[in-house]
PDB file of C-alpha atoms in Angstrom:
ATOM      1  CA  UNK A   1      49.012   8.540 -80.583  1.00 76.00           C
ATOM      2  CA  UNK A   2      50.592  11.576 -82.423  1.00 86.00           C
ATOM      3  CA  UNK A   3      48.739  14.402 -81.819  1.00 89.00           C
ATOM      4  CA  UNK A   4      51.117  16.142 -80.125  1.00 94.00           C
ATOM      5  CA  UNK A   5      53.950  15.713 -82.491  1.00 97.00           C
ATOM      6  CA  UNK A   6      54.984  18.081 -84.564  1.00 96.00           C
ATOM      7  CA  UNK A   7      53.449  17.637 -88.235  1.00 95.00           C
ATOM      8  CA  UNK A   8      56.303  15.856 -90.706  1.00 97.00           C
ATOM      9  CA  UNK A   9      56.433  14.998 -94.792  1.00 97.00           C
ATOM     10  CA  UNK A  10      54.779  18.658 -95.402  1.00 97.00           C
ATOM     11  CA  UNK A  11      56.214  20.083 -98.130  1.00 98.00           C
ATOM     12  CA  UNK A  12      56.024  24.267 -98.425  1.00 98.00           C
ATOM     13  CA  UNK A  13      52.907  24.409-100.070  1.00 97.00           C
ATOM     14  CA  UNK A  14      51.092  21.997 -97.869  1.00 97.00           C
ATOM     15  CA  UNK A  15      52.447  23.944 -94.946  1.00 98.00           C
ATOM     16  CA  UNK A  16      51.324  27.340 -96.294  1.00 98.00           C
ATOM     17  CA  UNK A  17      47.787  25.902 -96.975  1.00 98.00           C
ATOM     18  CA  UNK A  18      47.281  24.304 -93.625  1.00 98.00           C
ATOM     19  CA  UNK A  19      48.295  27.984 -92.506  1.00 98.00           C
ATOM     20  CA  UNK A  20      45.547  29.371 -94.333  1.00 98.00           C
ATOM     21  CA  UNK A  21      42.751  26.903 -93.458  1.00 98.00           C
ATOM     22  CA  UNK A  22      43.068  28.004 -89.841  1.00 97.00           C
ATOM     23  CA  UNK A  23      43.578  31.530 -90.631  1.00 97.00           C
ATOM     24  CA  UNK A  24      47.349  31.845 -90.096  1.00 97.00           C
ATOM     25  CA  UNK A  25      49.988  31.856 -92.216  1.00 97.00           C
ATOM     26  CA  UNK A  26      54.168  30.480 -92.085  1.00 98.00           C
ATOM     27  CA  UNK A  27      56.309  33.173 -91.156  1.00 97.00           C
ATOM     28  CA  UNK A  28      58.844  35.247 -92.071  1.00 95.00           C
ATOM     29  CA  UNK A  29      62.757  34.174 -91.270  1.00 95.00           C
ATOM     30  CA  UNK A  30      62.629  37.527 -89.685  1.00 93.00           C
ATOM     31  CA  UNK A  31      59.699  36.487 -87.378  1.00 94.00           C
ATOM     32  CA  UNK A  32      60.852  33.355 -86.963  1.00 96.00           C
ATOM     33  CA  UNK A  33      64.509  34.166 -85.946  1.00 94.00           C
ATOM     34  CA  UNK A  34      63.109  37.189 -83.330  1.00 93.00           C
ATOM     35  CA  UNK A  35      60.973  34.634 -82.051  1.00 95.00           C
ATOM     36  CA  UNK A  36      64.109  32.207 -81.499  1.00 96.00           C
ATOM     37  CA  UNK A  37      66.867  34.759 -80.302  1.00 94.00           C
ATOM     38  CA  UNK A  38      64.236  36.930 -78.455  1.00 92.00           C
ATOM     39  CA  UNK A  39      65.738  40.464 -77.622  1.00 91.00           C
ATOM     40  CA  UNK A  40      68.896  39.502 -76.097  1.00 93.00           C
ATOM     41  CA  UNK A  41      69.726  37.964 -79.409  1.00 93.00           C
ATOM     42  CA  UNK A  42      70.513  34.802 -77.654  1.00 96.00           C
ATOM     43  CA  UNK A  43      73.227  32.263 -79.507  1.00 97.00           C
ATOM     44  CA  UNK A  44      70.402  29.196 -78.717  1.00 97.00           C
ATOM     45  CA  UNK A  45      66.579  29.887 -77.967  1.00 97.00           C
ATOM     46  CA  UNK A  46      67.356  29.100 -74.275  1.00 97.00           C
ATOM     47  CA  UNK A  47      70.294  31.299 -74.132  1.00 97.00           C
ATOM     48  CA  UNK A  48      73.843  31.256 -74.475  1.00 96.00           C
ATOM     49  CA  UNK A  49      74.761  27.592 -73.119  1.00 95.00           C
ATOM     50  CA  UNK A  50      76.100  24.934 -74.906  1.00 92.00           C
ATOM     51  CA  UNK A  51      72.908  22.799 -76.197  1.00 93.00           C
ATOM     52  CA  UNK A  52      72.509  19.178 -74.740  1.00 93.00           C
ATOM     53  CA  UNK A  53      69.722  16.134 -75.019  1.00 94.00           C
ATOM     54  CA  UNK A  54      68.456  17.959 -71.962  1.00 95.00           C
ATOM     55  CA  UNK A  55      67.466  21.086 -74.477  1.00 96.00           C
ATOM     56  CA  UNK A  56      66.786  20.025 -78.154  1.00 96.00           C
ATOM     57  CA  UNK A  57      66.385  17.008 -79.387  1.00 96.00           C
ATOM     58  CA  UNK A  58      68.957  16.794 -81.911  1.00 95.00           C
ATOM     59  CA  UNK A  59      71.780  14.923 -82.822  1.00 92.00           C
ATOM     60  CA  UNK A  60      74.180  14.673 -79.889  1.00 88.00           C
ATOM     61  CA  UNK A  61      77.492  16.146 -80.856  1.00 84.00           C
ATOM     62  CA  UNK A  62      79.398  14.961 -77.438  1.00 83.00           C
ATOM     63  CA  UNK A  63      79.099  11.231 -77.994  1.00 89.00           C
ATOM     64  CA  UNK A  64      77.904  11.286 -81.878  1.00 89.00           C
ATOM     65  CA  UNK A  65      74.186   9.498 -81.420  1.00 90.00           C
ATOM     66  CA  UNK A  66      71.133  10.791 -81.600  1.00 92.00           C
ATOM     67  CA  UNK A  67      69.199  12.489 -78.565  1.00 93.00           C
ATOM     68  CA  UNK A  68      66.133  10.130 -79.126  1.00 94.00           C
ATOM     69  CA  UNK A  69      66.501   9.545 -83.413  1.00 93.00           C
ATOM     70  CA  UNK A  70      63.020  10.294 -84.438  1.00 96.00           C
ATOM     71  CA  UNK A  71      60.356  13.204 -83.521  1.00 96.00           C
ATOM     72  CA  UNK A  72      58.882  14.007 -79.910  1.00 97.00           C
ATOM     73  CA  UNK A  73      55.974  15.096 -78.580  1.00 97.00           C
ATOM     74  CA  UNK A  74      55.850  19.290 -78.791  1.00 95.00           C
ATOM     75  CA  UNK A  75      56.917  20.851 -75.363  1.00 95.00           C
ATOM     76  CA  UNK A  76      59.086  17.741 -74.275  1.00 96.00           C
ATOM     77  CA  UNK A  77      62.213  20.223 -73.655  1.00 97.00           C
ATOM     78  CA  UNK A  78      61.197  22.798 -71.263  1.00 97.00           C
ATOM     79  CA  UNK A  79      64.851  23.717 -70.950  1.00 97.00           C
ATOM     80  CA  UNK A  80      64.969  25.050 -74.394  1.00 97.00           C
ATOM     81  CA  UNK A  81      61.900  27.165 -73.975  1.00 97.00           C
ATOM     82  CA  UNK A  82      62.953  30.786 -75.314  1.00 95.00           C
ATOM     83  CA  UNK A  83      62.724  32.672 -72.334  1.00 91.00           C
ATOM     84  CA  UNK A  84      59.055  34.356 -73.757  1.00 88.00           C
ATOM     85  CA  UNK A  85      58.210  30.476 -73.620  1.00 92.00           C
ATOM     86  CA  UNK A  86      57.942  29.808 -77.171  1.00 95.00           C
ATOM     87  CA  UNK A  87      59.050  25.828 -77.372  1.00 95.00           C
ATOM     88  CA  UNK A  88      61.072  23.999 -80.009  1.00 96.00           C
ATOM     89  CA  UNK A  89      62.472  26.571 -81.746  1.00 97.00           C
ATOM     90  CA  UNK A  90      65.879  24.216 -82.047  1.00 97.00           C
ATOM     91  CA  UNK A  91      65.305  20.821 -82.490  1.00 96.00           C
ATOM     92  CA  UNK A  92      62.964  18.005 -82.895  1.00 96.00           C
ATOM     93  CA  UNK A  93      62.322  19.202 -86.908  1.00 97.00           C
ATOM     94  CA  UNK A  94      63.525  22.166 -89.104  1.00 97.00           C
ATOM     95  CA  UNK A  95      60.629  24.374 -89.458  1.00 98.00           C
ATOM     96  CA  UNK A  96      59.254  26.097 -93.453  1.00 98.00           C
ATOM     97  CA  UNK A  97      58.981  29.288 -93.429  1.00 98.00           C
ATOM     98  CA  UNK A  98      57.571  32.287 -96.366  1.00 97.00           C
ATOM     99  CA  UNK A  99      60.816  33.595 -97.534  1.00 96.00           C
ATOM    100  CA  UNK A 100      63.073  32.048-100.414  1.00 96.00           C
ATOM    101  CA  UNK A 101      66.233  31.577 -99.651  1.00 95.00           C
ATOM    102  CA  UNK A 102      69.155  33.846-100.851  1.00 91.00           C
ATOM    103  CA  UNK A 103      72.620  33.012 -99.146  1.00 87.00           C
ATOM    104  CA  UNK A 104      73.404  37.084 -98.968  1.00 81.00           C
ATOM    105  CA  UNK A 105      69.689  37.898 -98.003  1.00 78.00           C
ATOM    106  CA  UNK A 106      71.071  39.702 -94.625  1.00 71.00           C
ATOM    107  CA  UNK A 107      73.252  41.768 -96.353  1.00 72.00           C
ATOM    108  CA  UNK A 108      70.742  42.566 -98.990  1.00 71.00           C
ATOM    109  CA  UNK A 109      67.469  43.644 -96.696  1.00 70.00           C
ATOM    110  CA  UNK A 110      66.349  46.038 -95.253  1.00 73.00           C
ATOM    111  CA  UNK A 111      67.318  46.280 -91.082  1.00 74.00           C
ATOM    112  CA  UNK A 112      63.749  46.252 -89.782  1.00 75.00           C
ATOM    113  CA  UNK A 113      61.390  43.638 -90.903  1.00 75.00           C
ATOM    114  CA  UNK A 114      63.344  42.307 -93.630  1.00 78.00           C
ATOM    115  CA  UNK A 115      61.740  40.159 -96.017  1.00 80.00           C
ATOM    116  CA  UNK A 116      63.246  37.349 -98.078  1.00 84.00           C
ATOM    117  CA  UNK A 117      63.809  37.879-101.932  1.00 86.00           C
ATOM    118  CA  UNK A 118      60.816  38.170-104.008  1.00 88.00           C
ATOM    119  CA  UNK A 119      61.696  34.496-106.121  1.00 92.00           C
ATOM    120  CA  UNK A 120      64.000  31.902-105.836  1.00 94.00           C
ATOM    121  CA  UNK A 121      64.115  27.864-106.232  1.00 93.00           C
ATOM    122  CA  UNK A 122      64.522  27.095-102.258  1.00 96.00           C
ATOM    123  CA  UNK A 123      62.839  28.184 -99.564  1.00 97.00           C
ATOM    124  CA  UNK A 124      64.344  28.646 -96.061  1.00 97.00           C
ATOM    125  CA  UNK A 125      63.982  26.722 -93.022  1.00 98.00           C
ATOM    126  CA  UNK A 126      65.153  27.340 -89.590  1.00 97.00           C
ATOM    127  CA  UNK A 127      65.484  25.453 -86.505  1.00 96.00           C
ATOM    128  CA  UNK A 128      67.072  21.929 -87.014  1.00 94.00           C
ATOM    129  CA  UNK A 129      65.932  18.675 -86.473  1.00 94.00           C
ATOM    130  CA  UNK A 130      66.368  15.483 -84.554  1.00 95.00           C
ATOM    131  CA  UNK A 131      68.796  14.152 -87.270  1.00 92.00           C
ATOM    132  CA  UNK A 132      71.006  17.295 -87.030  1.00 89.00           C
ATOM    133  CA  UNK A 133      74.056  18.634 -85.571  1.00 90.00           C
ATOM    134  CA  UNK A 134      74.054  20.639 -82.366  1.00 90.00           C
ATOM    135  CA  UNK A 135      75.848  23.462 -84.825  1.00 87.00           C
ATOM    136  CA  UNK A 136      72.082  24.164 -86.687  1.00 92.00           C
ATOM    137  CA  UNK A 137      70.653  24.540 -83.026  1.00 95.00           C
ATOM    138  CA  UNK A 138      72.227  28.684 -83.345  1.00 95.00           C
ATOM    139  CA  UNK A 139      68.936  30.915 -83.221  1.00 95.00           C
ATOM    140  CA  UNK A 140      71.363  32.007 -87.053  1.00 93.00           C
ATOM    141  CA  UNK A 141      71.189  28.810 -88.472  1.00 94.00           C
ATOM    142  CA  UNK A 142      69.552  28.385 -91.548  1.00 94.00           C
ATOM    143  CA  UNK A 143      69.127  26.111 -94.382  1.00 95.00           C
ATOM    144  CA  UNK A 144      66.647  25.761 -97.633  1.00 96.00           C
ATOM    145  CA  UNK A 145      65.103  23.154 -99.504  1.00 97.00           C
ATOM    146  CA  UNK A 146      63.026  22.962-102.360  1.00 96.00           C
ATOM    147  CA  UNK A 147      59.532  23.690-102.127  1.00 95.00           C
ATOM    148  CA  UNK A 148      58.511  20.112-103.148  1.00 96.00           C
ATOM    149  CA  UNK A 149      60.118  18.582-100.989  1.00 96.00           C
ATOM    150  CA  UNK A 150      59.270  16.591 -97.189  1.00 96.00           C
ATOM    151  CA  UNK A 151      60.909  14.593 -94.931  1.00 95.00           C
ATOM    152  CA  UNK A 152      60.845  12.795 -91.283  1.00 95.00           C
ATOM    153  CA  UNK A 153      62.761  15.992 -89.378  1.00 95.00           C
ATOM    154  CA  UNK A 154      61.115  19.202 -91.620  1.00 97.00           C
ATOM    155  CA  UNK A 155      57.706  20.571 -90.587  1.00 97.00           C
ATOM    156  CA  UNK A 156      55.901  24.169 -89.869  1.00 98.00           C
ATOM    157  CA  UNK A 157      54.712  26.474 -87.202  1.00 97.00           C
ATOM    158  CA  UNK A 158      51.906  29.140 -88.358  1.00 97.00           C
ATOM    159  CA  UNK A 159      51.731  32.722 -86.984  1.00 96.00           C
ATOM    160  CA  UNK A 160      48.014  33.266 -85.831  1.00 95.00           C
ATOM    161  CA  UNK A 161      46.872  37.117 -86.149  1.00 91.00           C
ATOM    162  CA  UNK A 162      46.720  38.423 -82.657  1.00 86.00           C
ATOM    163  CA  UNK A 163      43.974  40.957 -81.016  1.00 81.00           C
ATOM    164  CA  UNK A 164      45.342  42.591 -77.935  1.00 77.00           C
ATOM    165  CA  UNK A 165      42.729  42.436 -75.041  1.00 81.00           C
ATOM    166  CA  UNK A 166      44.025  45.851 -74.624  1.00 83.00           C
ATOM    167  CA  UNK A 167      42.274  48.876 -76.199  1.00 80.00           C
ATOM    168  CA  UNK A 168      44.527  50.987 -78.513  1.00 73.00           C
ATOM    169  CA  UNK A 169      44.858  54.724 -77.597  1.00 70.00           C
TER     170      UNK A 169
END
C-alpha cells in the first residue's frame, strides 16, 4: 500500500545506514540545494512561481489548510519537477541530509562544494513537508533537527554513485 511513499520516522542515523546498505549515501546541503535550484538558481524547484497544491504538497498558505495533511505517493506533483526532473524536492516531507547545521555555514564555506561544519548537535534538512508553510518550499530553505529525532513529514533521499556510459578522454 506504501511503497511508493516516501520513507517517514527515520531518524539521521537510520537514514545514513539505509544509504549505505544500498551503496549510497545522504547528501550534502550543497548537493541537495544544486539539485533543487538547478543552474538557474530557481526561487522553487519548478521555478520562480508562486507554489500551490498543484506543485508541493504542503501546507496551503492561500486558504490556511493543508494540501492533502499527510504524505503522498513520490512523483504525485509533476508540476514541481525541477526542470532536470528530479521530483519532490519541496514538499510532501523535509529531507536529512550529511551536514550539521551551523546558522552562518554559507558565510563560513568555501564557494564550490561547500561542506557543512565538521560537528554540531543538529543536522540540516531541506525541502519541507506536508505540514509546512509554502515559505520552506524556497530551493534556500533550511532547517535542522537533532539527529535522534523522526517524525510523520521528515525522511531521506540517497545519492547513488554514478558511472557515465560515456568513456572518459
Amino acid at each position: 500500500l506504501f511503497a511508493n511513499y516516501p520513507v517517514v520516522n527515520v531518524t539521521h542515523k537510520n537514514a545514513q545506514a539505509y544509504c549505505a546498505s544500498i551503496g549510497g549515501r545522504l547528501p550534502t546541503e550543497a548537493e541537495w540545494e544544486f539539485a533543487a535550484r538547478g543552474p538557474a538558481g530557481n526561487l522553487y524547484p519548478w521555478g520562480n512561481e508562486t507554489p500551490g497544491c498543484d506543485r508541493a504538497n504542503s501546507y496551503n498558505n492561500a486558504n490556511g489548510t493543508s494540501c492533502v495533511g499527510d504524505t503522498t505517493p513520490v512523483g504525485a506533483y509533476p508540476l514541481g519537477a525541477t526542470p532536470l526532473g528530479v521530483m519532490d524536492m519541496a514538499g510532501n516531507v523535509w529531507e536529512w541530509v550529511a551536514d550539521y547545521y551551523a546558522p552562518d555555514s554559507y558565510t563560513q564555506s568555501a564557494e564550490v562544494n561547500p561542506t557543512g561544519p565538521a560537528s554540531g548537535t543538529e543536522f540540516v534538512v531541506r525541502g519541507g513537508g506536508w505540514s509546512g508553510s509554502w515559505l520552506k518550499l524556497r530551493t534556500s530553505a533550511r532547517a535542522y533537527d537533532l539527529s535522534f529525532y523522526s517524525g510523520s513529514d521528515l525522511g531521506f533521499r540517497c545519492v547513488l554513485p554514478y558511472e557515465s556510459p560515456y568513456p572518459v578522454e
